C-alpha cells in the first residue's frame, strides 16, 4: 500500500473519452480504498458515493452537482422471476436516445450498489419505460413523470409508488400536509387540555339546591 496513491474519478465525455476529475471534485482520497458503492443515499435524485477503506473510516461523498435536471428512480419487484428483478434490463426512452440499466448484484469488491436505478432526464418531464425481465419477456410500463421514485411490478404493467416517495424527494422533507399536521397536533393537544381542565366544565358535587 502506498499512501500517495490517490483515488481517481473519471467523467464520461460521451465521445469515447474520459476525463480524470478526482482532484477537482475532492474525490482523490489517499486512504487504502478497497471498494465502493454508488446509490442515491440522500434521496435527492442523483448518485452519491461511499468508499470503503482498509483500516480507516469510509468516505461518504454527497453529490450536489447540477441539481436542476430531472430524474426518475426505478425499482423492480419480480413476481414470476426473482424478487428483486436481478438480471432485468430497464430501458428509458427520451426521444430517440434510450438509456439502459442492468439490475445486477455484486458490483465491486466489498461493495454492492443499490438495486434502485437512477435515470437522468435533463429537462424532459415524461419518458417511456420498458423492462426486459430475466426470462426474456418484455413489459411496457408506459410514460412516467420525472422526479419520482416508482416500483415496477412484474406482470402489472403499471408502477406503484415507492415507500421512499412518502417524503418529498426534491427537498428531502415531508410533504406540506404532513408538516402542517405536525404543527397542528401540539395546538390541538393544548386546546384539549384547556377544555378538560377548565373549571367551568367541571361539574359541582355540592348541593346547589337553595332549599
mmCIF file of C-alpha atoms in Angstrom:
data_model
loop_
_atom_site.group_PDB
_atom_site.id
_atom_site.type_symbol
_atom_site.label_atom_id
_atom_site.label_comp_id
_atom_site.label_asym_id
_atom_site.label_seq_id
_atom_site.Cartn_x
_atom_site.Cartn_y
_atom_site.Cartn_z
ATOM 1 C CA UNK A 1 0.000 0.000 0.000
ATOM 2 C CA UNK A 2 1.281 3.441 -0.935
ATOM 3 C CA UNK A 3 -0.410 6.330 0.851
ATOM 4 C CA UNK A 4 0.443 8.641 -2.023
ATOM 5 C CA UNK A 5 -1.768 6.738 -4.454
ATOM 6 C CA UNK A 6 -4.802 8.948 -4.858
ATOM 7 C CA UNK A 7 -8.224 7.644 -5.802
ATOM 8 C CA UNK A 8 -9.397 8.531 -9.296
ATOM 9 C CA UNK A 9 -12.773 9.550 -10.673
ATOM 10 C CA UNK A 10 -13.348 9.606 -14.431
ATOM 11 C CA UNK A 11 -16.069 11.574 -16.199
ATOM 12 C CA UNK A 12 -17.506 10.151 -19.409
ATOM 13 C CA UNK A 13 -17.244 12.841 -22.084
ATOM 14 C CA UNK A 14 -19.662 10.976 -24.339
ATOM 15 C CA UNK A 15 -17.265 10.641 -27.267
ATOM 16 C CA UNK A 16 -15.404 7.524 -26.187
ATOM 17 C CA UNK A 17 -13.044 9.528 -23.987
ATOM 18 C CA UNK A 18 -12.869 10.114 -20.230
ATOM 19 C CA UNK A 19 -11.530 12.958 -18.105
ATOM 20 C CA UNK A 20 -9.969 12.485 -14.661
ATOM 21 C CA UNK A 21 -11.969 14.639 -12.214
ATOM 22 C CA UNK A 22 -10.936 13.221 -8.832
ATOM 23 C CA UNK A 23 -8.862 16.207 -7.727
ATOM 24 C CA UNK A 24 -11.349 18.804 -8.986
ATOM 25 C CA UNK A 25 -14.273 17.132 -7.201
ATOM 26 C CA UNK A 26 -12.430 16.304 -3.993
ATOM 27 C CA UNK A 27 -12.648 12.554 -4.577
ATOM 28 C CA UNK A 28 -8.899 11.916 -4.573
ATOM 29 C CA UNK A 29 -8.651 10.415 -1.082
ATOM 30 C CA UNK A 30 -5.370 8.770 -0.112
ATOM 31 C CA UNK A 31 -6.676 6.064 2.242
ATOM 32 C CA UNK A 32 -6.276 2.428 1.231
ATOM 33 C CA UNK A 33 -9.571 2.178 -0.663
ATOM 34 C CA UNK A 34 -10.836 -1.373 -1.214
ATOM 35 C CA UNK A 35 -14.283 -0.896 -2.709
ATOM 36 C CA UNK A 36 -17.167 1.494 -3.193
ATOM 37 C CA UNK A 37 -20.938 1.656 -3.548
ATOM 38 C CA UNK A 38 -22.994 4.120 -5.573
ATOM 39 C CA UNK A 39 -26.585 4.988 -4.721
ATOM 40 C CA UNK A 40 -28.926 7.896 -4.112
ATOM 41 C CA UNK A 41 -28.358 7.765 -0.362
ATOM 42 C CA UNK A 42 -29.984 11.130 0.395
ATOM 43 C CA UNK A 43 -32.950 10.624 -1.986
ATOM 44 C CA UNK A 44 -32.461 13.808 -3.988
ATOM 45 C CA UNK A 45 -32.298 12.154 -7.406
ATOM 46 C CA UNK A 46 -28.555 11.916 -8.015
ATOM 47 C CA UNK A 47 -25.841 9.370 -7.283
ATOM 48 C CA UNK A 48 -23.765 9.588 -4.093
ATOM 49 C CA UNK A 49 -20.696 7.506 -3.260
ATOM 50 C CA UNK A 50 -19.387 5.548 -0.299
ATOM 51 C CA UNK A 51 -15.766 4.372 -0.488
ATOM 52 C CA UNK A 52 -14.706 1.524 1.795
ATOM 53 C CA UNK A 53 -11.176 1.924 3.196
ATOM 54 C CA UNK A 54 -8.896 -0.638 4.798
ATOM 55 C CA UNK A 55 -8.191 0.118 8.485
ATOM 56 C CA UNK A 56 -9.744 3.564 8.116
ATOM 57 C CA UNK A 57 -13.207 5.149 8.175
ATOM 58 C CA UNK A 58 -15.203 5.050 4.965
ATOM 59 C CA UNK A 59 -15.531 8.118 2.753
ATOM 60 C CA UNK A 60 -19.077 9.357 2.130
ATOM 61 C CA UNK A 61 -19.406 11.741 -0.809
ATOM 62 C CA UNK A 62 -22.709 13.611 -1.204
ATOM 63 C CA UNK A 63 -23.430 14.663 -4.771
ATOM 64 C CA UNK A 64 -24.511 18.301 -5.151
ATOM 65 C CA UNK A 65 -23.576 18.550 -8.826
ATOM 66 C CA UNK A 66 -26.231 20.168 -11.073
ATOM 67 C CA UNK A 67 -29.454 19.870 -9.070
ATOM 68 C CA UNK A 68 -31.587 21.390 -11.857
ATOM 69 C CA UNK A 69 -32.050 18.333 -14.089
ATOM 70 C CA UNK A 70 -34.969 15.920 -13.851
ATOM 71 C CA UNK A 71 -34.622 12.272 -12.876
ATOM 72 C CA UNK A 72 -36.555 9.069 -12.273
ATOM 73 C CA UNK A 73 -35.735 6.379 -9.700
ATOM 74 C CA UNK A 74 -36.897 2.884 -10.665
ATOM 75 C CA UNK A 75 -37.009 -0.289 -8.568
ATOM 76 C CA UNK A 76 -38.257 -3.676 -9.721
ATOM 77 C CA UNK A 77 -40.396 -6.251 -7.965
ATOM 78 C CA UNK A 78 -40.423 -9.660 -9.566
ATOM 79 C CA UNK A 79 -43.418 -11.971 -9.201
ATOM 80 C CA UNK A 80 -42.599 -14.743 -11.684
ATOM 81 C CA UNK A 81 -38.833 -14.327 -11.813
ATOM 82 C CA UNK A 82 -36.653 -13.386 -8.813
ATOM 83 C CA UNK A 83 -37.962 -10.992 -6.159
ATOM 84 C CA UNK A 84 -35.594 -8.080 -6.873
ATOM 85 C CA UNK A 85 -35.578 -8.365 -10.647
ATOM 86 C CA UNK A 86 -31.838 -9.118 -10.752
ATOM 87 C CA UNK A 87 -30.850 -9.774 -14.349
ATOM 88 C CA UNK A 88 -33.510 -7.438 -15.744
ATOM 89 C CA UNK A 89 -32.777 -4.603 -18.151
ATOM 90 C CA UNK A 90 -34.625 -1.308 -17.720
ATOM 91 C CA UNK A 91 -34.816 0.991 -20.730
ATOM 92 C CA UNK A 92 -35.956 4.598 -20.658
ATOM 93 C CA UNK A 93 -36.713 6.310 -23.961
ATOM 94 C CA UNK A 94 -36.195 10.068 -24.105
ATOM 95 C CA UNK A 95 -36.916 10.951 -27.703
ATOM 96 C CA UNK A 96 -34.639 8.787 -29.842
ATOM 97 C CA UNK A 97 -31.998 8.402 -27.116
ATOM 98 C CA UNK A 98 -32.562 5.319 -24.941
ATOM 99 C CA UNK A 99 -30.881 4.790 -21.586
ATOM 100 C CA UNK A 100 -30.258 1.256 -20.339
ATOM 101 C CA UNK A 101 -29.738 -0.031 -16.806
ATOM 102 C CA UNK A 102 -28.945 -3.643 -15.944
ATOM 103 C CA UNK A 103 -30.110 -4.694 -12.474
ATOM 104 C CA UNK A 104 -27.296 -6.787 -11.043
ATOM 105 C CA UNK A 105 -25.880 -7.947 -7.731
ATOM 106 C CA UNK A 106 -22.238 -7.910 -6.670
ATOM 107 C CA UNK A 107 -20.901 -4.820 -8.393
ATOM 108 C CA UNK A 108 -17.495 -4.455 -6.800
ATOM 109 C CA UNK A 109 -15.092 -5.871 -4.266
ATOM 110 C CA UNK A 110 -16.537 -5.184 -0.765
ATOM 111 C CA UNK A 111 -19.238 -3.056 -2.363
ATOM 112 C CA UNK A 112 -22.805 -3.514 -3.583
ATOM 113 C CA UNK A 113 -24.688 -0.833 -5.486
ATOM 114 C CA UNK A 114 -28.342 -0.160 -4.788
ATOM 115 C CA UNK A 115 -30.803 -2.204 -6.844
ATOM 116 C CA UNK A 116 -32.720 1.030 -7.452
ATOM 117 C CA UNK A 117 -31.786 2.547 -10.807
ATOM 118 C CA UNK A 118 -31.475 6.319 -11.274
ATOM 119 C CA UNK A 119 -32.132 7.787 -14.726
ATOM 120 C CA UNK A 120 -31.105 11.326 -15.616
ATOM 121 C CA UNK A 121 -33.762 13.073 -17.708
ATOM 122 C CA UNK A 122 -32.353 16.558 -18.263
ATOM 123 C CA UNK A 123 -35.264 18.919 -18.867
ATOM 124 C CA UNK A 124 -37.596 16.132 -20.028
ATOM 125 C CA UNK A 125 -40.740 15.796 -17.909
ATOM 126 C CA UNK A 126 -42.066 12.414 -19.134
ATOM 127 C CA UNK A 127 -40.320 9.349 -20.550
ATOM 128 C CA UNK A 128 -41.326 5.851 -21.667
ATOM 129 C CA UNK A 129 -40.044 2.949 -19.561
ATOM 130 C CA UNK A 130 -39.754 -0.705 -20.583
ATOM 131 C CA UNK A 131 -38.394 -3.731 -18.732
ATOM 132 C CA UNK A 132 -36.891 -6.924 -20.113
ATOM 133 C CA UNK A 133 -37.260 -9.442 -17.283
ATOM 134 C CA UNK A 134 -34.667 -12.196 -16.667
ATOM 135 C CA UNK A 135 -36.732 -14.767 -18.591
ATOM 136 C CA UNK A 136 -36.653 -12.569 -21.717
ATOM 137 C CA UNK A 137 -40.203 -11.223 -21.538
ATOM 138 C CA UNK A 138 -40.597 -7.514 -22.247
ATOM 139 C CA UNK A 139 -43.106 -5.322 -20.453
ATOM 140 C CA UNK A 140 -44.055 -1.748 -21.261
ATOM 141 C CA UNK A 141 -44.815 0.456 -18.248
ATOM 142 C CA UNK A 142 -45.732 3.467 -20.352
ATOM 143 C CA UNK A 143 -44.890 7.133 -19.755
ATOM 144 C CA UNK A 144 -43.500 8.049 -16.340
ATOM 145 C CA UNK A 145 -43.300 11.519 -14.820
ATOM 146 C CA UNK A 146 -39.974 12.919 -13.669
ATOM 147 C CA UNK A 147 -38.759 13.439 -10.087
ATOM 148 C CA UNK A 148 -40.439 10.359 -8.660
ATOM 149 C CA UNK A 149 -39.484 7.016 -7.195
ATOM 150 C CA UNK A 150 -41.522 4.145 -8.603
ATOM 151 C CA UNK A 151 -41.651 0.376 -8.222
ATOM 152 C CA UNK A 152 -42.396 -1.613 -11.382
ATOM 153 C CA UNK A 153 -44.142 -4.883 -10.541
ATOM 154 C CA UNK A 154 -43.699 -7.776 -12.931
ATOM 155 C CA UNK A 155 -46.909 -8.520 -14.807
ATOM 156 C CA UNK A 156 -48.735 -5.385 -13.618
ATOM 157 C CA UNK A 157 -47.837 -3.057 -16.494
ATOM 158 C CA UNK A 158 -48.067 -0.009 -14.253
ATOM 159 C CA UNK A 159 -45.932 1.406 -11.440
ATOM 160 C CA UNK A 160 -46.707 1.689 -7.771
ATOM 161 C CA UNK A 161 -45.323 4.400 -5.520
ATOM 162 C CA UNK A 162 -42.056 3.590 -3.815
ATOM 163 C CA UNK A 163 -42.079 3.786 0.019
ATOM 164 C CA UNK A 164 -39.445 6.499 -0.304
ATOM 165 C CA UNK A 165 -41.986 8.641 -2.171
ATOM 166 C CA UNK A 166 -43.688 9.343 1.148
ATOM 167 C CA UNK A 167 -41.019 12.015 1.508
ATOM 168 C CA UNK A 168 -40.543 14.968 -0.789
ATOM 169 C CA UNK A 169 -37.615 13.705 -2.883
ATOM 170 C CA UNK A 170 -36.827 17.189 -4.144
ATOM 171 C CA UNK A 171 -36.146 18.701 -0.744
ATOM 172 C CA UNK A 172 -35.722 15.566 1.363
ATOM 173 C CA UNK A 173 -38.547 16.686 3.684
ATOM 174 C CA UNK A 174 -42.077 15.518 4.352
ATOM 175 C CA UNK A 175 -44.920 16.795 2.139
ATOM 176 C CA UNK A 176 -46.529 20.081 3.201
ATOM 177 C CA UNK A 177 -49.690 18.429 4.547
ATOM 178 C CA UNK A 178 -47.655 16.163 6.831
ATOM 179 C CA UNK A 179 -45.647 19.124 8.082
ATOM 180 C CA UNK A 180 -48.934 21.003 8.718
ATOM 181 C CA UNK A 181 -50.241 18.109 10.815
ATOM 182 C CA UNK A 182 -47.037 18.106 12.837
ATOM 183 C CA UNK A 183 -47.557 21.792 13.651
ATOM 184 C CA UNK A 184 -51.290 21.446 14.371
ATOM 185 C CA UNK A 185 -51.036 18.419 16.660
ATOM 186 C CA UNK A 186 -49.465 20.276 19.645
ATOM 187 C CA UNK A 187 -52.039 23.070 19.280
ATOM 188 C CA UNK A 188 -54.903 20.572 19.250
ATOM 189 C CA UNK A 189 -53.440 18.820 22.292
ATOM 190 C CA UNK A 190 -53.139 22.118 24.178
ATOM 191 C CA UNK A 191 -56.721 23.068 23.299
ATOM 192 C CA UNK A 192 -57.926 19.680 24.524
ATOM 193 C CA UNK A 193 -56.144 20.124 27.851
ATOM 194 C CA UNK A 194 -57.678 23.584 28.299
ATOM 195 C CA UNK A 195 -61.169 22.224 27.680
ATOM 196 C CA UNK A 196 -60.653 19.299 30.047
ATOM 197 C CA UNK A 197 -59.272 21.324 32.952
ATOM 198 C CA UNK A 198 -61.414 24.440 32.539
ATOM 199 C CA UNK A 199 -63.217 24.855 35.913
ATOM 200 C CA UNK A 200 -66.425 25.822 34.129
ATOM 201 C CA UNK A 201 -66.561 22.358 32.588
ATOM 202 C CA UNK A 202 -66.049 20.504 35.892
ATOM 203 C CA UNK A 203 -69.446 19.553 37.424
ATOM 204 C CA UNK A 204 -70.045 20.560 41.031
ATOM 205 C CA UNK A 205 -70.590 17.740 43.530
ATOM 206 C CA UNK A 206 -72.069 20.031 46.207
ATOM 207 C CA UNK A 207 -75.744 20.746 46.865
ATOM 208 C CA UNK A 208 -76.749 23.519 44.517
ATOM 209 C CA UNK A 209 -80.399 23.481 45.637
ATOM 210 C CA UNK A 210 -81.024 26.694 47.634
ATOM 211 C CA UNK A 211 -83.545 24.825 49.781
#
